[in-house]
Amino acid sequence: MELQRFAMRYAKHDKRLKLSLPSPDEIYYFCPSKKEYDPIEYWSEDKDLLNNKYIEKGIIDLSFSKLIGKSNTHIGCGVYGNENGIVTICKFL
């Protein structure tokens, strides 16, 4: 329920909401109302960077790698839409 409330407050431009960069176990997606809603496509945009060159350097922190991560056992998402667009926030455990 925490993520759902956050998504709703974000979509409603709640001025009391404290925004910060996503933590390593979170991914965000905002889709303006005039665009097609497709969070998986958005989070997969950088999937080509998931290769040995970057993995060996230890610099992979892509939304896509979080989606397919073997160590993730649970995912929780909050989704809320209004006239401004749709907000999707997911957290991995």
PDB file of C-alpha atoms in Angstrom:
ATOM      1  CA  MET A   1       0.000   0.000   0.000  1.00  0.00           C
ATOM      2  CA  GLU A   2       2.953   2.315   0.606  1.00  0.00           C
ATOM      3  CA  LEU A   3       3.940   2.344  -3.090  1.00  0.00           C
ATOM      4  CA  GLN A   4       0.340   2.872  -4.181  1.00  0.00           C
ATOM      5  CA  ARG A   5       0.002   5.927  -1.928  1.00  0.00           C
ATOM      6  CA  PHE A   6       3.306   7.315  -3.200  1.00  0.00           C
ATOM      7  CA  ALA A   7       2.216   6.866  -6.836  1.00  0.00           C
ATOM      8  CA  MET A   8      -1.098   8.610  -6.141  1.00  0.00           C
ATOM      9  CA  ARG A   9       0.528  11.544  -4.343  1.00  0.00           C
ATOM     10  CA  TYR A  10       3.130  11.898  -7.118  1.00  0.00           C
ATOM     11  CA  ALA A  11       0.479  11.916  -9.862  1.00  0.00           C
ATOM     12  CA  LYS A  12      -1.545  14.510  -7.952  1.00  0.00           C
ATOM     13  CA  HIS A  13       1.531  16.770  -7.553  1.00  0.00           C
ATOM     14  CA  ASP A  14       1.369  16.614  -3.754  1.00  0.00           C
ATOM     15  CA  LYS A  15       3.694  19.419  -2.604  1.00  0.00           C
ATOM     16  CA  ARG A  16       4.340  17.649   0.720  1.00  0.00           C
ATOM     17  CA  LEU A  17       5.787  14.594  -1.043  1.00  0.00           C
ATOM     18  CA  LYS A  18       9.547  14.413  -0.646  1.00  0.00           C
ATOM     19  CA  LEU A  19      11.069  13.188  -3.893  1.00  0.00           C
ATOM     20  CA  SER A  20      14.475  11.575  -4.056  1.00  0.00           C
ATOM     21  CA  LEU A  21      16.480   9.482  -6.459  1.00  0.00           C
ATOM     22  CA  PRO A  22      15.344   5.858  -6.565  1.00  0.00           C
ATOM     23  CA  SER A  23      17.111   3.544  -4.160  1.00  0.00           C
ATOM     24  CA  PRO A  24      18.963   0.581  -5.710  1.00  0.00           C
ATOM     25  CA  ASP A  25      15.931  -1.643  -5.135  1.00  0.00           C
ATOM     26  CA  GLU A  26      13.394   0.659  -6.863  1.00  0.00           C
ATOM     27  CA  ILE A  27      12.434   1.612 -10.401  1.00  0.00           C
ATOM     28  CA  TYR A  28      10.110   4.403 -11.502  1.00  0.00           C
ATOM     29  CA  TYR A  29       8.152   5.187 -14.649  1.00  0.00           C
ATOM     30  CA  PHE A  30       5.977   8.170 -15.505  1.00  0.00           C
ATOM     31  CA  CYS A  31       3.907   8.199 -18.671  1.00  0.00           C
ATOM     32  CA  PRO A  32       2.279  11.492 -19.692  1.00  0.00           C
ATOM     33  CA  SER A  33      -1.414  11.150 -20.518  1.00  0.00           C
ATOM     34  CA  LYS A  34      -0.882  11.602 -24.267  1.00  0.00           C
ATOM     35  CA  LYS A  35       1.670   8.770 -24.605  1.00  0.00           C
ATOM     36  CA  GLU A  36       1.229   5.003 -24.721  1.00  0.00           C
ATOM     37  CA  TYR A  37       1.713   3.377 -21.305  1.00  0.00           C
ATOM     38  CA  ASP A  38       4.468   0.750 -21.537  1.00  0.00           C
ATOM     39  CA  PRO A  39       6.728   0.546 -18.465  1.00  0.00           C
ATOM     40  CA  ILE A  40       8.376  -2.725 -19.524  1.00  0.00           C
ATOM     41  CA  GLU A  41       9.455  -1.218 -22.851  1.00  0.00           C
ATOM     42  CA  TYR A  42      10.808   1.852 -21.025  1.00  0.00           C
ATOM     43  CA  TRP A  43      12.706  -0.185 -18.427  1.00  0.00           C
ATOM     44  CA  SER A  44      14.131  -2.408 -21.199  1.00  0.00           C
ATOM     45  CA  GLU A  45      15.542   0.442 -23.330  1.00  0.00           C
ATOM     46  CA  ASP A  46      19.113  -0.131 -22.100  1.00  0.00           C
ATOM     47  CA  LYS A  47      19.033  -3.927 -22.173  1.00  0.00           C
ATOM     48  CA  ASP A  48      21.806  -3.974 -24.803  1.00  0.00           C
ATOM     49  CA  LEU A  49      24.185  -2.563 -22.183  1.00  0.00           C
ATOM     50  CA  LEU A  50      23.738  -5.737 -20.158  1.00  0.00           C
ATOM     51  CA  ASN A  51      26.825  -7.445 -21.560  1.00  0.00           C
ATOM     52  CA  ASN A  52      30.116  -8.836 -20.270  1.00  0.00           C
ATOM     53  CA  LYS A  53      31.994  -5.564 -20.849  1.00  0.00           C
ATOM     54  CA  TYR A  54      29.869  -3.699 -18.305  1.00  0.00           C
ATOM     55  CA  ILE A  55      29.212  -6.640 -16.000  1.00  0.00           C
ATOM     56  CA  GLU A  56      32.962  -7.255 -15.542  1.00  0.00           C
ATOM     57  CA  LYS A  57      33.455  -3.581 -14.651  1.00  0.00           C
ATOM     58  CA  GLY A  58      30.704  -3.894 -12.041  1.00  0.00           C
ATOM     59  CA  ILE A  59      28.831  -0.840 -13.292  1.00  0.00           C
ATOM     60  CA  ILE A  60      25.485  -2.410 -14.137  1.00  0.00           C
ATOM     61  CA  ASP A  61      22.566  -0.729 -12.383  1.00  0.00           C
ATOM     62  CA  LEU A  62      19.944  -0.767 -15.093  1.00  0.00           C
ATOM     63  CA  SER A  63      16.216  -1.029 -14.586  1.00  0.00           C
ATOM     64  CA  PHE A  64      16.281  -4.056 -16.888  1.00  0.00           C
ATOM     65  CA  SER A  65      18.896  -5.851 -14.769  1.00  0.00           C
ATOM     66  CA  LYS A  66      16.716  -5.249 -11.710  1.00  0.00           C
ATOM     67  CA  LEU A  67      13.708  -6.766 -13.493  1.00  0.00           C
ATOM     68  CA  ILE A  68      15.529  -9.975 -14.398  1.00  0.00           C
ATOM     69  CA  GLY A  69      17.792 -10.207 -11.342  1.00  0.00           C
ATOM     70  CA  LYS A  70      18.154 -13.730  -9.993  1.00  0.00           C
ATOM     71  CA  SER A  71      18.336 -12.541  -6.404  1.00  0.00           C
ATOM     72  CA  ASN A  72      14.933 -10.828  -6.588  1.00  0.00           C
ATOM     73  CA  THR A  73      12.285 -12.983  -4.965  1.00  0.00           C
ATOM     74  CA  HIS A  74       9.434 -10.454  -4.726  1.00  0.00           C
ATOM     75  CA  ILE A  75       8.301  -7.306  -6.490  1.00  0.00           C
ATOM     76  CA  GLY A  76       5.714  -4.809  -5.317  1.00  0.00           C
ATOM     77  CA  CYS A  77       4.354  -2.007  -7.475  1.00  0.00           C
ATOM     78  CA  GLY A  78       2.151   1.012  -7.048  1.00  0.00           C
ATOM     79  CA  VAL A  79       0.327   2.330 -10.124  1.00  0.00           C
ATOM     80  CA  TYR A  80      -1.867   5.411 -10.280  1.00  0.00           C
ATOM     81  CA  GLY A  81      -3.235   7.409 -13.194  1.00  0.00           C
ATOM     82  CA  ASN A  82      -5.114  10.657 -13.637  1.00  0.00           C
ATOM     83  CA  GLU A  83      -5.401  13.411 -16.255  1.00  0.00           C
ATOM     84  CA  ASN A  84      -1.659  14.157 -15.899  1.00  0.00           C
ATOM     85  CA  GLY A  85      -0.523  10.626 -16.733  1.00  0.00           C
ATOM     86  CA  ILE A  86       0.300   7.295 -15.102  1.00  0.00           C
ATOM     87  CA  VAL A  87       2.910   6.735 -12.399  1.00  0.00           C
ATOM     88  CA  THR A  88       4.418   3.293 -11.784  1.00  0.00           C
ATOM     89  CA  ILE A  89       6.793   2.611  -8.894  1.00  0.00           C
ATOM     90  CA  CYS A  90       8.205  -0.842  -8.173  1.00  0.00           C
ATOM     91  CA  LYS A  91      10.365  -2.134  -5.345  1.00  0.00           C
ATOM     92  CA  PHE A  92      12.309  -5.399  -5.374  1.00  0.00           C
ATOM     93  CA  LEU A  93      13.055  -7.709  -2.454  1.00  0.00           C
TER      94      LEU A  93
END
